[in-house]
Amino acid sequence: MKSLIALSLLLCFASAFEIREPRNTQRERVSPRISNGQTAAANQFPYQAGLLLYYGGDFRFCGGSLISEEWVLTAAHCTSTAMKVTIYLGSIYESDAIVQLEVHRRHFIVHPEFEMRTARNDIALIKIPAVTCSPAIQPVSLPNHASRHLTYFHRTVMASGWGYTSHTHRSNSPVLQFAYFRVISNEECAAAYYGSSIIHDGKICTATDNRIKLLGGDSGGPLVLASSKIQIGIVSVTSMLGFGTYLPAAYTRVTSYLDWIRDKTNIEI
């Protein structure tokens, strides 16, 4: 998104920041995006939110998910320093939202233990004026408490967003994209990141390949089970180069934060 640097390993925390890896490693800073994904159909992802965040002179696009008529779930690294956000709901076309809301940062709730350097507790909530549900606007389902210990290992999942669609096309897709991925173990994920401290119990990871790259939708966007569309992840950390292909993508594990979400929103989970 910003400057292009000669690189050997590229780590991206959505549209904002990167992890420090071995000394002298060079990287470029870009947004996560879905490369070689599919174009969404109308109303296929009615919970998808687009977030245009204003940082006092700079704008950045992130994703989010509608979890009730009054709350949007996203990543802390998208919202922690933002002044305000414009939220788009109800259309697969970024420029044709049914609902458009402007929300000031006083309505952001960033996890109090969020760590920018490691992306630990990378989760945030945005309180919005109540929206009217329709076929185009519907809250996503969250896991119930009985699911909190599930690993989702080998499950097929979907990520969606308006992010970049290729390395060379460095602008948001005008239409919502999505892709399927496979959940891998945190042990496999941590090994790929050289045992990095970013992979812990509060993260869930997916494998990538040379054809479809997450790059995962926009930062803060939803990762859902393909079978039920229950949201189990929030796009947090992606990496573009490594081992001759793409490293796994890491998401905030929603089941680790069910109590926090319930306490802040009063949503029954």
XYZ file of N, CA and C in Angstrom:
807
model
N 0.839 -1.204 0.000
C 0.000 0.000 0.000
C 0.863 1.239 0.000
N 1.922 1.261 0.821
C 2.791 2.434 0.866
C 4.028 2.172 0.021
N 5.232 2.316 0.628
C 6.458 2.243 -0.137
C 6.802 0.808 -0.507
N 7.483 0.658 -1.653
C 7.924 -0.638 -2.129
C 9.397 -0.765 -1.822
N 9.778 -1.858 -1.144
C 11.153 -2.051 -0.720
C 11.621 -3.393 -1.253
N 12.895 -3.544 -1.587
C 13.425 -4.851 -1.939
C 13.168 -5.767 -0.761
N 12.720 -7.026 -1.050
C 12.255 -7.833 0.062
C 12.774 -9.249 -0.020
N 12.913 -9.861 1.168
C 13.207 -11.286 1.261
C 12.122 -12.003 2.019
N 11.478 -11.340 2.971
C 10.344 -11.911 3.700
C 9.368 -10.803 3.974
N 8.115 -11.018 3.600
C 7.128 -9.950 3.750
C 6.076 -10.384 4.735
N 5.920 -9.635 5.809
C 4.887 -9.906 6.799
C 3.965 -8.721 6.843
N 2.670 -8.950 6.736
C 1.745 -7.840 6.780
C 0.697 -8.055 7.831
N 0.469 -7.011 8.629
C -0.637 -7.016 9.552
C -1.681 -6.165 8.889
N -2.508 -6.823 8.110
C -3.528 -6.135 7.392
C -2.935 -4.939 6.725
N -3.594 -3.760 6.853
C -3.118 -2.623 6.085
C -2.166 -1.752 6.867
N -1.724 -2.187 8.032
C -1.068 -1.229 8.887
C 0.360 -1.552 9.255
N 0.666 -2.754 9.706
C 1.965 -2.915 10.315
C 2.536 -4.297 10.088
N 3.785 -4.469 10.492
C 4.484 -5.710 10.238
C 5.237 -6.152 11.479
N 5.491 -7.454 11.567
C 6.264 -8.009 12.674
C 7.749 -7.844 12.381
N 8.514 -7.621 13.427
C 9.965 -7.611 13.267
C 10.446 -9.052 13.273
N 11.146 -9.443 12.206
C 11.680 -10.791 12.088
C 13.205 -10.705 12.134
N 13.936 -11.669 11.595
C 15.391 -11.642 11.715
C 15.998 -10.332 11.220
N 17.064 -9.913 11.875
C 17.733 -8.655 11.562
C 18.137 -8.607 10.086
N 18.043 -7.422 9.497
C 18.391 -7.166 8.101
C 17.387 -7.735 7.107
N 16.287 -8.298 7.601
C 15.234 -8.737 6.691
C 14.521 -7.511 6.144
N 14.275 -7.481 4.840
C 13.619 -6.331 4.222
C 12.255 -6.755 3.703
N 11.281 -5.852 3.796
C 9.911 -6.186 3.442
C 9.229 -4.996 2.787
N 8.103 -5.252 2.127
C 7.234 -4.165 1.696
C 5.980 -4.213 2.539
N 5.302 -3.090 2.677
C 4.091 -3.010 3.494
C 2.892 -2.936 2.565
N 2.012 -3.926 2.676
C 0.831 -3.954 1.835
C -0.343 -4.448 2.639
N -1.539 -4.371 2.058
C -2.730 -4.895 2.698
C -2.924 -6.353 2.334
N -3.471 -7.145 3.261
C -3.890 -8.470 2.873
C -4.940 -8.381 1.782
N -4.937 -9.332 0.889
C -5.920 -9.336 -0.175
C -6.142 -10.767 -0.638
N -7.207 -10.995 -1.385
C -7.482 -12.309 -1.931
C -7.027 -12.327 -3.373
N -6.001 -13.122 -3.662
C -5.497 -13.250 -5.020
C -6.031 -14.544 -5.612
N -6.533 -14.460 -6.830
C -7.118 -15.610 -7.513
C -8.327 -16.163 -6.783
N -9.057 -15.292 -6.106
C -10.297 -15.700 -5.453
C -11.462 -15.682 -6.425
N -12.664 -15.781 -5.888
C -13.884 -15.779 -6.687
C -14.686 -14.517 -6.394
N -15.500 -14.115 -7.350
C -16.365 -12.962 -7.155
C -17.630 -13.386 -6.427
N -17.973 -12.666 -5.373
C -19.153 -12.999 -4.576
C -20.428 -12.683 -5.337
N -21.472 -13.455 -5.041
C -22.797 -13.173 -5.584
C -23.528 -12.217 -4.653
N -24.520 -11.526 -5.180
C -25.319 -10.619 -4.351
C -25.900 -11.381 -3.162
N -25.785 -10.794 -1.975
C -26.331 -11.333 -0.722
C -25.637 -12.611 -0.246
N -24.522 -12.986 -0.867
C -23.819 -14.199 -0.437
C -23.147 -14.015 0.917
N -22.692 -12.785 1.205
C -22.032 -12.482 2.468
C -22.703 -11.244 3.084
N -23.942 -11.370 3.540
C -24.694 -10.193 3.990
C -24.158 -9.570 5.269
N -23.233 -10.263 5.917
C -22.616 -9.744 7.143
C -21.354 -8.940 6.854
N -20.889 -8.952 5.618
C -19.625 -8.294 5.287
C -19.746 -6.779 5.409
N -18.781 -6.183 6.092
C -18.707 -4.729 6.219
C -17.412 -4.227 5.600
N -17.490 -3.090 4.924
C -16.301 -2.393 4.464
C -16.047 -1.203 5.375
N -14.809 -1.003 5.771
C -14.462 0.072 6.702
C -13.429 0.987 6.061
N -13.794 2.242 5.839
C -12.846 3.250 5.375
C -12.464 4.086 6.590
N -11.253 3.875 7.076
C -10.793 4.490 8.321
C -9.942 5.717 8.045
N -10.163 6.742 8.852
C -9.451 8.008 8.712
C -8.494 8.166 9.888
N -7.212 8.436 9.570
C -6.166 8.504 10.583
C -5.575 9.909 10.722
N -6.329 10.937 10.356
C -5.816 12.293 10.466
C -4.899 12.639 9.318
N -5.393 12.601 8.101
C -4.585 12.890 6.924
C -4.367 11.680 6.043
N -4.609 10.501 6.569
C -4.410 9.263 5.823
C -5.662 8.411 5.931
N -5.986 7.686 4.856
C -7.126 6.784 4.852
C -6.640 5.361 4.626
N -7.372 4.404 5.148
C -7.019 2.996 4.966
C -8.299 2.188 4.945
N -8.334 1.165 4.119
C -9.528 0.334 4.002
C -9.314 -0.976 4.751
N -10.279 -1.351 5.570
C -10.269 -2.633 6.270
C -11.615 -3.315 6.071
N -11.698 -4.539 6.526
C -12.951 -5.264 6.519
C -13.495 -5.418 7.925
N -14.702 -5.912 8.018
C -15.330 -6.179 9.300
C -16.538 -7.062 9.077
N -17.209 -7.413 10.164
C -18.418 -8.227 10.054
C -19.489 -7.673 10.976
N -20.691 -7.662 10.488
C -21.841 -7.262 11.293
C -22.210 -8.435 12.200
N -22.163 -8.238 13.528
C -22.485 -9.335 14.445
C -23.819 -9.113 15.155
N -24.413 -7.945 15.002
C -25.781 -7.659 15.447
C -26.205 -6.394 14.726
N -27.416 -5.961 14.953
C -27.884 -4.740 14.294
C -27.109 -3.511 14.738
N -26.341 -3.606 15.841
C -25.659 -2.435 16.393
C -24.158 -2.603 16.585
N -23.585 -3.697 16.110
C -22.167 -3.919 16.359
C -21.460 -4.502 15.147
N -20.253 -3.989 14.892
C -19.360 -4.514 13.868
C -18.097 -5.021 14.554
N -17.661 -6.193 14.142
C -16.446 -6.818 14.674
C -15.325 -6.641 13.657
N -14.124 -6.265 14.127
C -12.989 -6.066 13.226
C -11.691 -6.280 13.995
N -10.582 -5.873 13.400
C -9.275 -6.043 14.033
C -8.864 -4.784 14.789
N -8.172 -4.976 15.897
C -7.688 -3.836 16.676
C -6.659 -3.031 15.900
N -5.840 -3.690 15.080
C -4.806 -2.932 14.372
C -5.399 -1.993 13.326
N -6.640 -2.231 12.920
C -7.317 -1.297 12.011
C -7.811 -0.054 12.753
N -8.291 -0.230 13.966
C -9.013 0.831 14.663
C -8.231 1.551 15.753
N -7.122 0.980 16.208
C -6.486 1.484 17.435
C -6.035 2.933 17.338
N -5.660 3.405 16.140
C -5.210 4.794 15.994
C -6.106 5.605 15.061
N -7.215 5.027 14.634
C -8.106 5.730 13.698
C -8.928 6.794 14.414
N -9.242 7.868 13.706
C -10.049 8.949 14.254
C -11.544 8.709 14.041
N -11.883 8.130 12.898
C -13.278 7.837 12.589
C -13.303 6.805 11.475
N -14.492 6.294 11.170
C -14.630 5.286 10.127
C -15.949 5.493 9.386
N -15.921 5.253 8.086
C -17.149 5.135 7.311
C -17.384 3.658 7.049
N -18.559 3.164 7.401
C -18.890 1.745 7.301
C -19.881 1.534 6.165
N -19.590 0.553 5.322
C -20.435 0.236 4.177
C -21.048 -1.154 4.375
N -22.360 -1.255 4.195
C -23.074 -2.516 4.368
C -24.058 -2.727 3.224
N -24.284 -3.996 2.878
C -25.425 -4.315 2.032
C -25.186 -4.484 0.558
N -23.923 -4.483 0.104
C -23.674 -4.645 -1.326
C -22.341 -5.328 -1.542
N -22.226 -6.080 -2.625
C -20.932 -6.659 -2.984
C -20.061 -5.626 -3.681
N -20.652 -4.480 -4.041
C -19.900 -3.402 -4.667
C -19.562 -2.346 -3.623
N -18.275 -2.118 -3.444
C -17.812 -1.167 -2.425
C -18.455 0.207 -2.601
N -18.703 0.605 -3.850
C -19.202 1.949 -4.129
C -20.728 2.036 -4.130
N -21.429 0.942 -3.821
C -22.878 0.914 -3.961
C -23.549 0.371 -2.695
N -23.071 0.779 -1.530
C -23.600 0.259 -0.270
C -25.052 0.690 -0.054
N -25.858 -0.211 0.500
C -27.230 0.137 0.873
C -27.228 1.047 2.092
N -26.327 0.757 3.029
C -26.191 1.557 4.252
C -24.771 2.086 4.331
N -24.624 3.365 4.632
C -23.326 3.997 4.816
C -23.383 4.810 6.104
N -22.500 4.495 7.039
C -22.513 5.116 8.361
C -21.154 5.715 8.671
N -21.130 6.900 9.264
C -19.882 7.485 9.744
C -19.875 7.426 11.264
N -18.818 6.840 11.818
C -18.746 6.585 13.254
C -17.444 7.155 13.809
N -17.525 7.906 14.906
C -16.361 8.504 15.554
C -15.671 7.473 16.450
N -14.388 7.685 16.736
C -13.601 6.731 17.498
C -14.118 6.519 18.922
N -14.912 7.433 19.448
C -15.445 7.219 20.795
C -16.375 6.002 20.842
N -16.786 5.534 19.657
C -17.643 4.346 19.589
C -16.844 3.089 19.249
N -15.496 3.196 19.255
C -14.642 2.030 19.049
C -14.332 1.407 20.407
N -14.322 0.112 20.481
C -13.837 -0.597 21.666
C -12.703 -1.514 21.217
N -11.476 -1.099 21.488
C -10.294 -1.888 21.151
C -9.918 -2.729 22.366
N -9.566 -3.975 22.145
C -9.198 -4.826 23.280
C -8.104 -4.139 24.092
N -8.265 -4.040 25.411
C -7.312 -3.276 26.223
C -5.911 -3.874 26.267
N -5.768 -5.146 25.902
C -4.453 -5.784 25.934
C -3.904 -6.031 24.522
N -4.415 -5.291 23.567
C -3.893 -5.405 22.205
C -2.440 -4.960 22.162
N -1.603 -5.755 21.479
C -0.188 -5.438 21.293
C 0.093 -5.279 19.810
N 0.467 -4.097 19.398
C 0.712 -3.830 17.988
C 1.852 -4.678 17.437
N 2.935 -4.831 18.191
C 4.126 -5.507 17.670
C 3.868 -6.967 17.375
N 3.094 -7.641 18.211
C 2.859 -9.075 18.050
C 1.456 -9.406 17.569
N 0.593 -8.413 17.444
C -0.808 -8.615 17.050
C -1.561 -9.488 18.035
N -1.110 -9.525 19.267
C -1.838 -10.260 20.303
C -3.113 -9.489 20.661
N -4.208 -10.218 20.859
C -5.518 -9.619 21.174
C -5.950 -8.623 20.091
N -5.783 -9.041 18.842
C -6.074 -8.175 17.695
C -7.572 -8.240 17.374
N -8.364 -7.574 18.196
C -9.811 -7.614 18.059
C -10.396 -6.293 18.543
N -11.436 -5.827 17.857
C -12.086 -4.567 18.231
C -13.556 -4.624 17.827
N -14.329 -3.771 18.459
C -15.759 -3.640 18.185
C -16.073 -2.191 17.836
N -17.061 -1.998 16.973
C -17.535 -0.663 16.644
C -19.039 -0.625 16.874
N -19.479 0.306 17.718
C -20.904 0.492 17.976
C -21.472 1.377 16.866
N -22.540 0.912 16.236
C -23.135 1.663 15.119
C -24.603 1.943 15.404
N -25.184 2.956 14.749
C -26.634 3.130 14.829
C -27.311 1.861 14.306
N -28.400 1.479 14.921
C -29.065 0.228 14.555
C -29.437 0.221 13.075
N -29.129 -0.887 12.409
C -29.478 -1.046 11.002
C -30.651 -2.007 10.869
N -31.377 -1.880 9.792
C -32.509 -2.763 9.519
C -32.034 -3.959 8.708
N -32.327 -5.146 9.197
C -31.895 -6.349 8.497
C -32.740 -6.578 7.249
N -32.117 -7.201 6.266
C -32.750 -7.502 4.989
C -31.962 -8.658 4.381
N -32.362 -9.168 3.235
C -31.546 -10.216 2.608
C -30.102 -9.776 2.342
N -29.883 -8.472 2.190
C -28.546 -7.959 1.904
C -27.753 -7.612 3.156
N -28.441 -7.474 4.294
C -27.782 -7.083 5.544
C -28.255 -8.018 6.653
N -27.354 -8.904 7.087
C -27.676 -9.879 8.125
C -26.455 -10.095 9.011
N -26.632 -10.158 10.332
C -25.485 -10.454 11.197
C -24.947 -11.853 10.937
N -23.650 -12.006 11.088
C -23.025 -13.315 11.008
C -23.275 -14.067 12.314
N -23.260 -15.377 12.258
C -23.377 -16.182 13.474
C -22.003 -16.328 14.121
N -21.957 -16.209 15.439
C -20.732 -16.434 16.195
C -20.770 -17.825 16.822
N -19.612 -18.394 17.132
C -19.600 -19.708 17.781
C -20.263 -19.641 19.152
N -20.842 -20.726 19.587
C -21.375 -20.760 20.949
C -20.282 -21.184 21.919
N -20.571 -21.066 23.212
C -19.549 -21.353 24.213
C -19.107 -22.808 24.194
N -19.970 -23.683 23.749
C -19.600 -25.099 23.680
C -18.493 -25.343 22.653
N -18.280 -24.373 21.766
C -17.274 -24.512 20.708
C -15.926 -23.918 21.090
N -15.805 -23.376 22.272
C -14.620 -22.587 22.593
C -13.326 -23.381 22.574
N -13.396 -24.705 22.718
C -12.175 -25.509 22.738
C -11.912 -26.206 21.403
N -12.746 -25.972 20.416
C -12.536 -26.596 19.111
C -11.337 -25.964 18.408
N -10.547 -26.793 17.746
C -9.392 -26.286 16.994
C -9.760 -25.981 15.543
N -10.816 -26.615 15.028
C -11.249 -26.501 13.633
C -10.195 -27.035 12.666
N -9.299 -27.870 13.163
C -8.201 -28.431 12.366
C -8.747 -29.146 11.134
N -8.218 -28.788 9.977
C -8.566 -29.353 8.664
C -9.930 -28.900 8.141
N -10.635 -28.058 8.877
C -11.935 -27.597 8.382
C -11.733 -26.640 7.207
N -12.695 -26.648 6.292
C -12.674 -25.719 5.163
C -13.351 -24.417 5.571
N -12.700 -23.309 5.288
C -13.181 -21.995 5.713
C -13.166 -21.047 4.523
N -13.862 -19.921 4.683
C -13.911 -18.894 3.636
C -13.511 -17.543 4.211
N -12.733 -16.801 3.446
C -12.419 -15.408 3.758
C -12.970 -14.543 2.638
N -13.366 -13.327 2.979
C -13.969 -12.434 1.989
C -13.514 -11.001 2.220
N -13.438 -10.231 1.131
C -13.040 -8.842 1.276
C -12.870 -8.140 -0.054
N -12.640 -6.837 0.014
C -12.449 -5.997 -1.172
C -10.987 -5.645 -1.391
N -10.073 -6.389 -0.826
C -8.664 -6.033 -0.925
C -8.097 -6.242 -2.314
N -6.765 -6.045 -2.423
C -6.084 -6.216 -3.710
C -6.327 -7.625 -4.236
N -6.319 -7.791 -5.546
C -6.529 -9.099 -6.155
C -5.263 -9.686 -6.760
N -4.174 -8.921 -6.779
C -2.897 -9.444 -7.264
C -1.783 -8.562 -6.731
N -0.551 -9.037 -6.884
C 0.596 -8.250 -6.431
C 0.781 -6.986 -7.250
N 0.398 -7.050 -8.520
C 0.647 -5.920 -9.415
C -0.514 -4.943 -9.470
N -1.739 -5.424 -9.165
C -2.906 -4.547 -9.192
C -3.139 -3.996 -7.795
N -2.505 -2.882 -7.501
C -2.435 -2.403 -6.134
C -3.540 -1.393 -5.823
N -4.777 -1.845 -5.998
C -5.933 -1.060 -5.582
C -7.029 -2.039 -5.191
N -7.978 -1.563 -4.381
C -9.040 -2.449 -3.915
C -9.863 -2.984 -5.077
N -10.334 -4.209 -4.918
C -11.262 -4.762 -5.887
C -12.585 -4.000 -5.795
N -13.211 -3.646 -6.909
C -14.499 -2.948 -6.841
C -15.642 -3.856 -6.416
N -15.434 -5.175 -6.491
C -16.484 -6.124 -6.140
C -15.928 -7.120 -5.124
N -16.761 -7.550 -4.205
C -16.351 -8.430 -3.111
C -15.797 -9.748 -3.653
N -14.651 -10.163 -3.119
C -14.012 -11.419 -3.483
C -14.033 -12.374 -2.290
N -13.946 -13.669 -2.583
C -13.840 -14.646 -1.503
C -12.998 -15.828 -1.968
N -12.523 -16.599 -1.014
C -11.726 -17.786 -1.333
C -11.853 -18.792 -0.212
N -11.607 -20.048 -0.556
C -11.629 -21.143 0.409
C -10.215 -21.443 0.881
N -10.100 -21.798 2.157
C -8.819 -22.165 2.740
C -9.003 -23.363 3.670
N -7.893 -23.898 4.152
C -7.915 -25.036 5.063
C -7.233 -24.647 6.370
N -7.879 -24.938 7.478
C -7.295 -24.630 8.787
C -6.156 -25.608 9.068
N -5.041 -25.081 9.523
C -3.903 -25.907 9.916
C -3.663 -25.748 11.414
N -2.828 -26.592 11.968
C -2.546 -26.517 13.397
C -1.690 -25.301 13.712
N -1.799 -24.806 14.942
C -0.953 -23.685 15.354
C 0.514 -24.091 15.386
N 0.782 -25.370 15.629
C 2.168 -25.835 15.651
C 2.794 -25.712 14.257
N 2.045 -26.137 13.234
C 2.540 -26.006 11.864
C 2.694 -24.537 11.489
N 1.746 -23.729 11.920
C 1.790 -22.304 11.613
C 2.988 -21.638 12.282
N 3.218 -21.935 13.557
C 4.336 -21.339 14.287
C 5.673 -21.747 13.683
N 5.762 -22.996 13.237
C 7.012 -23.460 12.621
C 7.304 -22.687 11.345
N 6.255 -22.379 10.576
C 6.442 -21.611 9.346
C 6.913 -20.195 9.630
N 6.520 -19.651 10.789
C 6.933 -18.310 11.187
C 8.161 -18.347 12.099
N 8.955 -19.408 11.974
C 10.178 -19.528 12.758
C 9.917 -19.470 14.259
N 8.787 -20.054 14.680
C 8.460 -20.055 16.099
C 8.091 -18.691 16.624
N 7.654 -17.811 15.747
C 7.341 -16.440 16.148
C 6.303 -16.402 17.255
N 6.419 -15.432 18.127
C 5.490 -15.279 19.252
C 4.105 -14.841 18.812
N 3.920 -14.547 17.526
C 2.596 -14.121 17.078
C 1.597 -15.275 17.025
N 2.086 -16.522 17.003
C 1.190 -17.675 16.905
C 1.013 -18.266 18.298
N -0.172 -18.110 18.849
C -0.475 -18.564 20.200
C -1.924 -19.013 20.236
N -2.450 -19.311 21.422
C -3.803 -19.861 21.518
C -4.878 -18.921 20.991
N -4.596 -17.628 20.968
C -5.576 -16.655 20.485
C -5.577 -16.469 18.981
N -4.815 -17.308 18.259
C -4.758 -17.240 16.805
C -5.244 -18.563 16.204
N -5.726 -18.479 14.970
C -6.070 -19.644 14.162
C -5.461 -19.399 12.798
N -4.942 -20.448 12.150
C -4.183 -20.274 10.912
C -4.776 -21.071 9.763
N -4.561 -20.564 8.556
C -4.935 -21.299 7.353
C -3.733 -21.434 6.435
N -3.724 -22.542 5.691
C -2.688 -22.764 4.689
C -2.998 -21.957 3.442
N -1.958 -21.635 2.690
C -2.117 -20.995 1.400
C -1.391 -21.839 0.367
N -1.563 -21.523 -0.903
C -0.838 -22.211 -1.959
C -0.483 -21.224 -3.045
N 0.059 -21.724 -4.149
C 0.522 -20.826 -5.208
C -0.598 -20.331 -6.107
N -1.805 -20.809 -5.894
C -2.900 -20.411 -6.768
C -3.807 -19.394 -6.082
N -4.218 -19.697 -4.821
C -5.099 -18.790 -4.083
C -4.335 -18.300 -2.868
N -4.265 -16.983 -2.699
C -3.446 -16.397 -1.647
C -4.284 -15.421 -0.842
N -4.327 -15.590 0.394
C -5.039 -14.683 1.268
C -4.448 -13.364 1.312
N -4.067 -14.087 1.661
C -3.871 -12.827 1.864
C -5.151 -12.453 2.501
N -6.261 -13.189 2.473
C -7.381 -13.255 3.351
C -8.433 -12.254 3.362
N -8.571 -11.501 2.348
C -9.558 -10.442 2.421
C -8.946 -9.256 3.117
N -9.707 -8.211 3.291
C -9.175 -7.035 3.978
C -8.890 -7.333 5.441
N -7.953 -6.592 5.991
C -7.672 -6.643 7.412
C -8.951 -6.499 8.208
N -9.086 -7.284 9.254
C -10.271 -7.178 10.094
C -11.478 -7.906 9.550
N -11.361 -8.439 8.336
C -12.489 -9.135 7.726
C -12.733 -10.505 8.327
N -13.875 -11.119 8.010
C -14.273 -12.371 8.643
C -13.707 -13.612 7.971
N -13.403 -14.602 8.796
C -13.114 -15.965 8.363
C -14.239 -16.828 8.907
N -14.965 -17.521 8.032
C -16.132 -18.296 8.454
C -15.983 -19.746 8.030
N -16.659 -20.638 8.746
C -16.727 -22.029 8.323
C -17.520 -22.113 7.028
N -16.991 -22.830 6.050
C -17.671 -22.924 4.757
C -19.017 -23.628 4.888
N -19.130 -24.560 5.826
C -20.347 -25.355 5.953
C -21.499 -24.600 6.595
N -21.198 -23.679 7.506
C -22.248 -23.019 8.292
C -22.169 -21.503 8.294
N -21.061 -20.950 7.809
C -20.797 -19.506 7.845
C -20.802 -18.951 9.269
N -20.397 -19.748 10.221
C -20.129 -19.271 11.570
C -18.737 -18.639 11.571
N -18.612 -17.427 12.102
C -17.325 -16.736 12.069
C -16.406 -17.258 13.151
N -15.236 -17.744 12.742
C -14.267 -18.268 13.700
C -12.971 -17.474 13.707
N -12.807 -16.522 12.774
C -11.567 -15.770 12.722
C -11.754 -14.348 12.229
N -10.754 -13.512 12.527
C -10.683 -12.124 12.056
C -9.315 -11.953 11.414
N -9.258 -11.481 10.178
C -7.983 -11.365 9.468
C -7.014 -10.507 10.275
N -5.855 -11.082 10.604
C -4.915 -10.390 11.469
C -3.525 -10.279 10.858
N -2.897 -11.415 10.537
C -1.499 -11.426 10.100
C -1.371 -12.264 8.838
N -0.755 -11.716 7.809
C -0.467 -12.507 6.620
C 0.979 -12.313 6.213
N 1.474 -13.241 5.428
C 2.839 -13.165 4.946
C 2.872 -13.540 3.483
N 3.663 -12.837 2.695
C 3.630 -13.043 1.254
C 4.751 -13.898 0.702
N 5.884 -13.958 1.347
C 6.985 -14.735 0.806
C 7.567 -15.657 1.862
N 8.066 -16.785 1.431
C 8.707 -17.706 2.352
C 8.615 -19.119 1.831
N 9.702 -19.864 1.927
C 9.765 -21.262 1.519
C 9.359 -21.427 0.050
N 9.582 -20.412 -0.759
C 9.253 -20.496 -2.166
C 7.780 -20.282 -2.462
N 6.987 -20.089 -1.432
C 5.559 -19.853 -1.627
C 5.072 -18.990 -0.487
N 3.782 -18.982 -0.232
C 3.242 -18.100 0.784
C 3.178 -18.781 2.132
N 3.544 -18.070 3.174
C 3.406 -18.581 4.525
C 1.930 -18.618 4.918
N 1.595 -19.359 5.958
C 0.197 -19.379 6.414
C -0.270 -17.993 6.820
N -1.574 -17.816 6.821
C -2.183 -16.589 7.325
C -2.715 -16.868 8.724
N -2.598 -15.879 9.596
C -3.054 -16.030 10.980
C -4.188 -15.044 11.256
N -5.194 -15.527 11.966
C -6.391 -14.759 12.288
C -6.582 -14.737 13.804
N -7.222 -13.709 14.290
C -7.668 -13.719 15.681
C -8.721 -14.806 15.828
N -8.542 -15.677 16.825
C -9.453 -16.803 17.041
C -10.667 -16.305 17.837
N -11.820 -16.260 17.195
C -13.012 -15.669 17.803
C -13.421 -16.401 19.074
N -13.266 -17.720 19.118
C -13.694 -18.466 20.304
C -12.907 -18.084 21.554
N -11.736 -17.479 21.377
C -10.949 -17.037 22.539
C -11.496 -15.747 23.146
N -12.440 -15.095 22.457
C -12.903 -13.779 22.893
C -14.414 -13.707 23.040
N -15.077 -14.844 23.160
C -16.537 -14.844 23.260
C -17.021 -14.101 24.495
N -16.371 -14.310 25.632
C -16.787 -13.615 26.860
C -16.589 -12.113 26.727
N -15.476 -11.711 26.115
C -15.199 -10.279 25.936
C -16.253 -9.653 25.030
N -16.578 -10.320 23.929
C -17.597 -9.803 23.016
C -18.940 -9.689 23.732
N -19.314 -10.711 24.462
C -20.597 -10.702 25.181
C -20.640 -9.579 26.212
N -19.549 -9.410 26.956
C -19.523 -8.398 28.014
C -19.614 -6.984 27.448
N -19.047 -6.749 26.285
C -19.043 -5.400 25.709
C -20.306 -5.092 24.918
N -20.962 -6.104 24.391
C -22.090 -5.865 23.495
C -23.422 -6.328 24.039
N -23.392 -7.191 25.057
C -24.615 -7.826 25.577
C -25.283 -8.747 24.559
N -24.539 -9.166 23.562
C -25.054 -10.131 22.602
C -25.060 -11.513 23.249
N -26.153 -12.216 23.153
C -26.242 -13.564 23.683
C -25.464 -14.517 22.771
N -24.505 -15.196 23.338
C -23.655 -16.112 22.556
C -23.837 -17.539 23.098
